[in-house]
PDB file of C-alpha atoms in Angstrom:
ATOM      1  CA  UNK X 477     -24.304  28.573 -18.650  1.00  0.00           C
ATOM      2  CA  UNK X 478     -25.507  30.066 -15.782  1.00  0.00           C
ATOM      3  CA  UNK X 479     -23.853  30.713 -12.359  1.00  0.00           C
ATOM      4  CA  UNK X 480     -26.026  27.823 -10.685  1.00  0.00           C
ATOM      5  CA  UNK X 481     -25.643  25.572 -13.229  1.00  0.00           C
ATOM      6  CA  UNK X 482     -21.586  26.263 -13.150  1.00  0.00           C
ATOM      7  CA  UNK X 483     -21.871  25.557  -9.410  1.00  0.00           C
ATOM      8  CA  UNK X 484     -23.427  22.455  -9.993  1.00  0.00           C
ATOM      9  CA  UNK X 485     -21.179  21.331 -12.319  1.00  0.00           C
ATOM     10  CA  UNK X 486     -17.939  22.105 -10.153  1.00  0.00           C
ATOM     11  CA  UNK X 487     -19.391  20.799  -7.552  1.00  0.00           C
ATOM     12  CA  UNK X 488     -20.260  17.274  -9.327  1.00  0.00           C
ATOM     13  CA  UNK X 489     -16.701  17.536 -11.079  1.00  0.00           C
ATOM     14  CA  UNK X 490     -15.073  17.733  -7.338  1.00  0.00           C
ATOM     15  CA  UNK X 491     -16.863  15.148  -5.706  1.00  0.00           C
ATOM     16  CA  UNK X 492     -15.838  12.629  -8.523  1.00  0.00           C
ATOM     17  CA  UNK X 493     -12.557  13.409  -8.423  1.00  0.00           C
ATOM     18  CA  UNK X 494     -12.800  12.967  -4.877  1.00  0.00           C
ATOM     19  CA  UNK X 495     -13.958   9.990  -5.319  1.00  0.00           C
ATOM     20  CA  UNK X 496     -11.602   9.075  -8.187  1.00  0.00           C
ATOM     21  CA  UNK X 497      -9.250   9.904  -5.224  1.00  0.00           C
ATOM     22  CA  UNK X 498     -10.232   7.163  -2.523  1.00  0.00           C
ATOM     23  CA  UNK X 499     -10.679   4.552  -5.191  1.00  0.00           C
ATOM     24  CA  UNK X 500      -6.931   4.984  -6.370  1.00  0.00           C
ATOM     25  CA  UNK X 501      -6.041   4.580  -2.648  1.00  0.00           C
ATOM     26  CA  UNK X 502      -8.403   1.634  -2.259  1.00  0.00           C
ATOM     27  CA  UNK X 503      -7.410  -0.428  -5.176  1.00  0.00           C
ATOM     28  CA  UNK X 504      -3.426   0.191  -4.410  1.00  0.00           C
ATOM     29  CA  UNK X 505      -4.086  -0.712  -0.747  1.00  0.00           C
ATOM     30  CA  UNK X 506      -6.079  -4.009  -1.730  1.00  0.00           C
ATOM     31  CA  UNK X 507      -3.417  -5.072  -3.829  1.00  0.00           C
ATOM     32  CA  UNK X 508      -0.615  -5.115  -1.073  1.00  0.00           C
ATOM     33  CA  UNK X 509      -3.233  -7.189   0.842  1.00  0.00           C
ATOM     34  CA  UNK X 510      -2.947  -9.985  -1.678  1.00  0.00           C
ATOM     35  CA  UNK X 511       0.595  -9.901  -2.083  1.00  0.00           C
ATOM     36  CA  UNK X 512       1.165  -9.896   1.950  1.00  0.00           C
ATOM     37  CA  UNK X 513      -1.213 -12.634   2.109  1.00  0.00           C
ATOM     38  CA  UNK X 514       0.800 -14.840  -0.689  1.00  0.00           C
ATOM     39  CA  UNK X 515       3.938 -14.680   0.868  1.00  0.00           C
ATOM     40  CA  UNK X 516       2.064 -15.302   4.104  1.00  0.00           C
ATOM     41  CA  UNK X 517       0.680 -18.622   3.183  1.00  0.00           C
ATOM     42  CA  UNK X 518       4.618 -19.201   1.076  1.00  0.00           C
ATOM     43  CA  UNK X 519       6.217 -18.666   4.165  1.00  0.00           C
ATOM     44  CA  UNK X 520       3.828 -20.635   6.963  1.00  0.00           C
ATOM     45  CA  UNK X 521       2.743 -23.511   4.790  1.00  0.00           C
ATOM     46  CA  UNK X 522       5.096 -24.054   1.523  1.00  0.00           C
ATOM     47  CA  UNK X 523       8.831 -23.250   3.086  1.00  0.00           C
ATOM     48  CA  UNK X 524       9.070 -25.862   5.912  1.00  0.00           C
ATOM     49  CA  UNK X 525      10.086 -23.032   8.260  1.00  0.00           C
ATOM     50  CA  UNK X 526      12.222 -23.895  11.492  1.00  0.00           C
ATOM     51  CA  UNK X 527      10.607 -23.049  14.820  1.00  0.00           C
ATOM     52  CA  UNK X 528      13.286 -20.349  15.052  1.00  0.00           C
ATOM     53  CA  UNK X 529      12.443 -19.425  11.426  1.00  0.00           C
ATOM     54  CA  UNK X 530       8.957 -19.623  12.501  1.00  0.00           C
ATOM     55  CA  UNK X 531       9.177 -17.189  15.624  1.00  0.00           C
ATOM     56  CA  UNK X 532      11.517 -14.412  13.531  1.00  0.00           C
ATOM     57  CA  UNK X 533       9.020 -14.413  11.086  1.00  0.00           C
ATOM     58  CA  UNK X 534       5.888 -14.011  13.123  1.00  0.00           C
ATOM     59  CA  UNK X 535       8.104 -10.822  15.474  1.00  0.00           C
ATOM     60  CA  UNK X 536       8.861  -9.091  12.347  1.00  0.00           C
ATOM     61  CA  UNK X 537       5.049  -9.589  10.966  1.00  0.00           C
ATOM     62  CA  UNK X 538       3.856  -8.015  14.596  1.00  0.00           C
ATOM     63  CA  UNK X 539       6.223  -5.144  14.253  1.00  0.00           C
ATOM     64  CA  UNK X 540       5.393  -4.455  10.481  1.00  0.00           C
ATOM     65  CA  UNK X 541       1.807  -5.040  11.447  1.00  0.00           C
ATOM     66  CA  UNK X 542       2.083  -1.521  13.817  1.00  0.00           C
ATOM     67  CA  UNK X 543       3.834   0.183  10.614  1.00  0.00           C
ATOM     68  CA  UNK X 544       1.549  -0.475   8.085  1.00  0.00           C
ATOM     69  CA  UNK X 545      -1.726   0.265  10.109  1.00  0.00           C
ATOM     70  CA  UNK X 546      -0.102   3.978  11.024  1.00  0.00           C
ATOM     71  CA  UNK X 547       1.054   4.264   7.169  1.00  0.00           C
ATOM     72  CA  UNK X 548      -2.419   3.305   5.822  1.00  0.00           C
ATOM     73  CA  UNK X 549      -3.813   5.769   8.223  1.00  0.00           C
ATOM     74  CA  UNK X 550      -1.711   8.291   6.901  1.00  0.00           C
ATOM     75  CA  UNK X 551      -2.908   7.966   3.758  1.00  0.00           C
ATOM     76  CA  UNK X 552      -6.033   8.167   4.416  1.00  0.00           C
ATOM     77  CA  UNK X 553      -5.899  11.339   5.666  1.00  0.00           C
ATOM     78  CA  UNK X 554      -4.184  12.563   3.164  1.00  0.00           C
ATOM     79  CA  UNK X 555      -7.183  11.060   0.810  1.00  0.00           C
ATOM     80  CA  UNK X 556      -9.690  12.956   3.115  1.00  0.00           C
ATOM     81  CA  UNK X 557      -7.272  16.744   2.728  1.00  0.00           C
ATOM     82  CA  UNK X 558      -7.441  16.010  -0.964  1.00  0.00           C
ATOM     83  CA  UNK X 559     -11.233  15.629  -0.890  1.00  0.00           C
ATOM     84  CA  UNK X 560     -11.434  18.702   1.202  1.00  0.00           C
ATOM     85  CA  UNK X 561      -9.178  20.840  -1.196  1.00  0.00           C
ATOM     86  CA  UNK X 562     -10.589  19.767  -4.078  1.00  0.00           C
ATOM     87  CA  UNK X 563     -13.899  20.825  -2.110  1.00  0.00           C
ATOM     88  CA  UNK X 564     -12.084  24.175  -1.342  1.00  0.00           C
ATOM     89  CA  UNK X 565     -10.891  25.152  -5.149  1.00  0.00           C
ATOM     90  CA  UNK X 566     -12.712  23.497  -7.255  1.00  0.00           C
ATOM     91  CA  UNK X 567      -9.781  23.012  -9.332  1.00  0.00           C
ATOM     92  CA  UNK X 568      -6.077  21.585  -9.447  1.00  0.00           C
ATOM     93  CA  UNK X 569      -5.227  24.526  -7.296  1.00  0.00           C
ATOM     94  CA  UNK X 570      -2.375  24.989  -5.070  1.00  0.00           C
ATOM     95  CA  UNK X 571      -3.957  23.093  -2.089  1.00  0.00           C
ATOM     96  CA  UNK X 572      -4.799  20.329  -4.680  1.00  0.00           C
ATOM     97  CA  UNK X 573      -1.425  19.646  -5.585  1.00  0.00           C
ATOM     98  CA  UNK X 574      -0.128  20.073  -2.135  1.00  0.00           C
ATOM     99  CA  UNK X 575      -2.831  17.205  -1.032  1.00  0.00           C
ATOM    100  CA  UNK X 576      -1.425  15.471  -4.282  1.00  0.00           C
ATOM    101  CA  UNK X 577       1.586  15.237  -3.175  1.00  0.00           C
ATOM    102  CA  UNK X 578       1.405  14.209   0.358  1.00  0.00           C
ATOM    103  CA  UNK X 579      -0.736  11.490  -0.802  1.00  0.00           C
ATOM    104  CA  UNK X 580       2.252  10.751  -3.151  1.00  0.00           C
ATOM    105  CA  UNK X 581       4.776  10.317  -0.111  1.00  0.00           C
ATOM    106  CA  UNK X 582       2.715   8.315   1.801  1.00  0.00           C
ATOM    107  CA  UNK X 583       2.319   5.866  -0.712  1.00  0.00           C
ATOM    108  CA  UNK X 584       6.145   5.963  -1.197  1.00  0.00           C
ATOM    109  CA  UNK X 585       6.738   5.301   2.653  1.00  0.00           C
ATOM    110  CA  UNK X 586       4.062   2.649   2.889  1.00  0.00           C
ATOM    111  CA  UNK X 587       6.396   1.295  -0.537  1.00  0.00           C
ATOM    112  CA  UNK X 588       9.485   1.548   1.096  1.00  0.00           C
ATOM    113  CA  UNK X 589       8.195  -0.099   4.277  1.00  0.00           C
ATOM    114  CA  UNK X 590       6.934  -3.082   2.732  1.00  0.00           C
ATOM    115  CA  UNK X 591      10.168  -3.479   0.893  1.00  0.00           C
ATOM    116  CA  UNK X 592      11.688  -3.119   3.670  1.00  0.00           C
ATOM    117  CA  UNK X 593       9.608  -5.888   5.797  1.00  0.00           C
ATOM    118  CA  UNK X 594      10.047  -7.846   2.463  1.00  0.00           C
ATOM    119  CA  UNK X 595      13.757  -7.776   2.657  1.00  0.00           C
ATOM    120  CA  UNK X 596      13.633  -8.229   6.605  1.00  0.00           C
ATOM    121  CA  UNK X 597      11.852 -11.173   6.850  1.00  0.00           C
ATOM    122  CA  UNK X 598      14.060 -12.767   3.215  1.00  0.00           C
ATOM    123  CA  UNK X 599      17.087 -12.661   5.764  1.00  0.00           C
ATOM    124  CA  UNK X 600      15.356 -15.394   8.029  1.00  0.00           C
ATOM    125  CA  UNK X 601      15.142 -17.856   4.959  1.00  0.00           C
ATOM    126  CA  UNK X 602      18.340 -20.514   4.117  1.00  0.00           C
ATOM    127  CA  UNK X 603      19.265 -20.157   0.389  1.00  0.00           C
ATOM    128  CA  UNK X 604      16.989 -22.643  -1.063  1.00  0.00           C
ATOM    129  CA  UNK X 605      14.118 -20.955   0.538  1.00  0.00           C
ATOM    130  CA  UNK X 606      15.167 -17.681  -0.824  1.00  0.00           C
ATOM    131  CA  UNK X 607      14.671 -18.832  -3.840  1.00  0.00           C
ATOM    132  CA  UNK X 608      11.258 -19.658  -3.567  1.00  0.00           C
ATOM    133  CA  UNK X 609      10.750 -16.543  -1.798  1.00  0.00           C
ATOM    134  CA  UNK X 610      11.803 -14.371  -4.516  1.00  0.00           C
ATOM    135  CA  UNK X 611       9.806 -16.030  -7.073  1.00  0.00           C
ATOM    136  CA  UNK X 612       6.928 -15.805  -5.244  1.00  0.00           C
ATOM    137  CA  UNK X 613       7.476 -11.889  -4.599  1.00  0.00           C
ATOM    138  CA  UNK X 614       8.385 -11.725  -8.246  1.00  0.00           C
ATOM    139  CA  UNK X 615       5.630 -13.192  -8.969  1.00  0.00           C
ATOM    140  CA  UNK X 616       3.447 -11.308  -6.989  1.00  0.00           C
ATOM    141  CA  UNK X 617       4.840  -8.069  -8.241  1.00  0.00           C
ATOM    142  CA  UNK X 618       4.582  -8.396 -12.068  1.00  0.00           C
ATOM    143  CA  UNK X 619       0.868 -10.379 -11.901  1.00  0.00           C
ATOM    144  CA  UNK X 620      -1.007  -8.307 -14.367  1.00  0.00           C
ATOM    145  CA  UNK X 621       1.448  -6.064 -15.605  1.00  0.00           C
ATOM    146  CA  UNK X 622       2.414  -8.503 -18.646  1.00  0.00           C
TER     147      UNK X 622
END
């Protein structure tokens, strides 16, 4: 193979993995949509929330909101340094895996601050709707995985 064709080829291979990159990111990010957006309509239509209830809710929702937009950011940056290294070596180099794993922790952190919000706005809810609550984010979690 020649040294222009071998270019080429690295260069193809890095821009689809690049790509292969953002769509990971995309599809996980999506997917938290869905679930948020489920428990939304659970908690504002289905659990007969009090107007306390109702005002708890919606402060921890704006303060989450705040959390979640500066997490997703995160990782996208962390999507575009993994483009650019994977630009940079061509190969699952040193700044690869160093993008990798940044990526990694911001994905935990946006985890952990979901949970978090999850478990947050579950203290608001009287028994029986805690029940509901946790099927629903049950549900919501294990959709597709059985």
């Amino acid at each position: 193979m020649t040294r222009g064709r071998w270019t080429a080829l690295v260069a193809v291979v890095a821009f689809l993995a690049a790509i292969g990159g953002v769509f990971v990111g995309r599809v996980i990010i999506p997917g938290r949509h869905a679930q948020t957006s489920e428990l939304h309509a659970l908690l504002h239509h289905d659990l007969k929330l009090d107007a306390a209830q109702e005002a708890r809710i919606e402060q921890l929702e704006r303060e989450f909101a705040g959390k979640r937009q500066s997490l997703e950011a995160e990782l996208r940056a962390d999507n575009a340094r993994l483009a650019t290294a994977i630009e940079a070596e061509h190969g699952n180099g040193p700044k690869v895996a160093a993008a990798v794993d940044a990526s990694h922790r911001a994905m935990g952190e946006l985890q952990k601050a979901t949970l978090s919000h999850v478990f947050a706005m579950r203290e608001v809810l009287r028994p029986e709707q805690q029940a509901a609550f946790d099927r629903a984010v049950t549900k919501s979690l294990t959709t597709g995985a059985r």
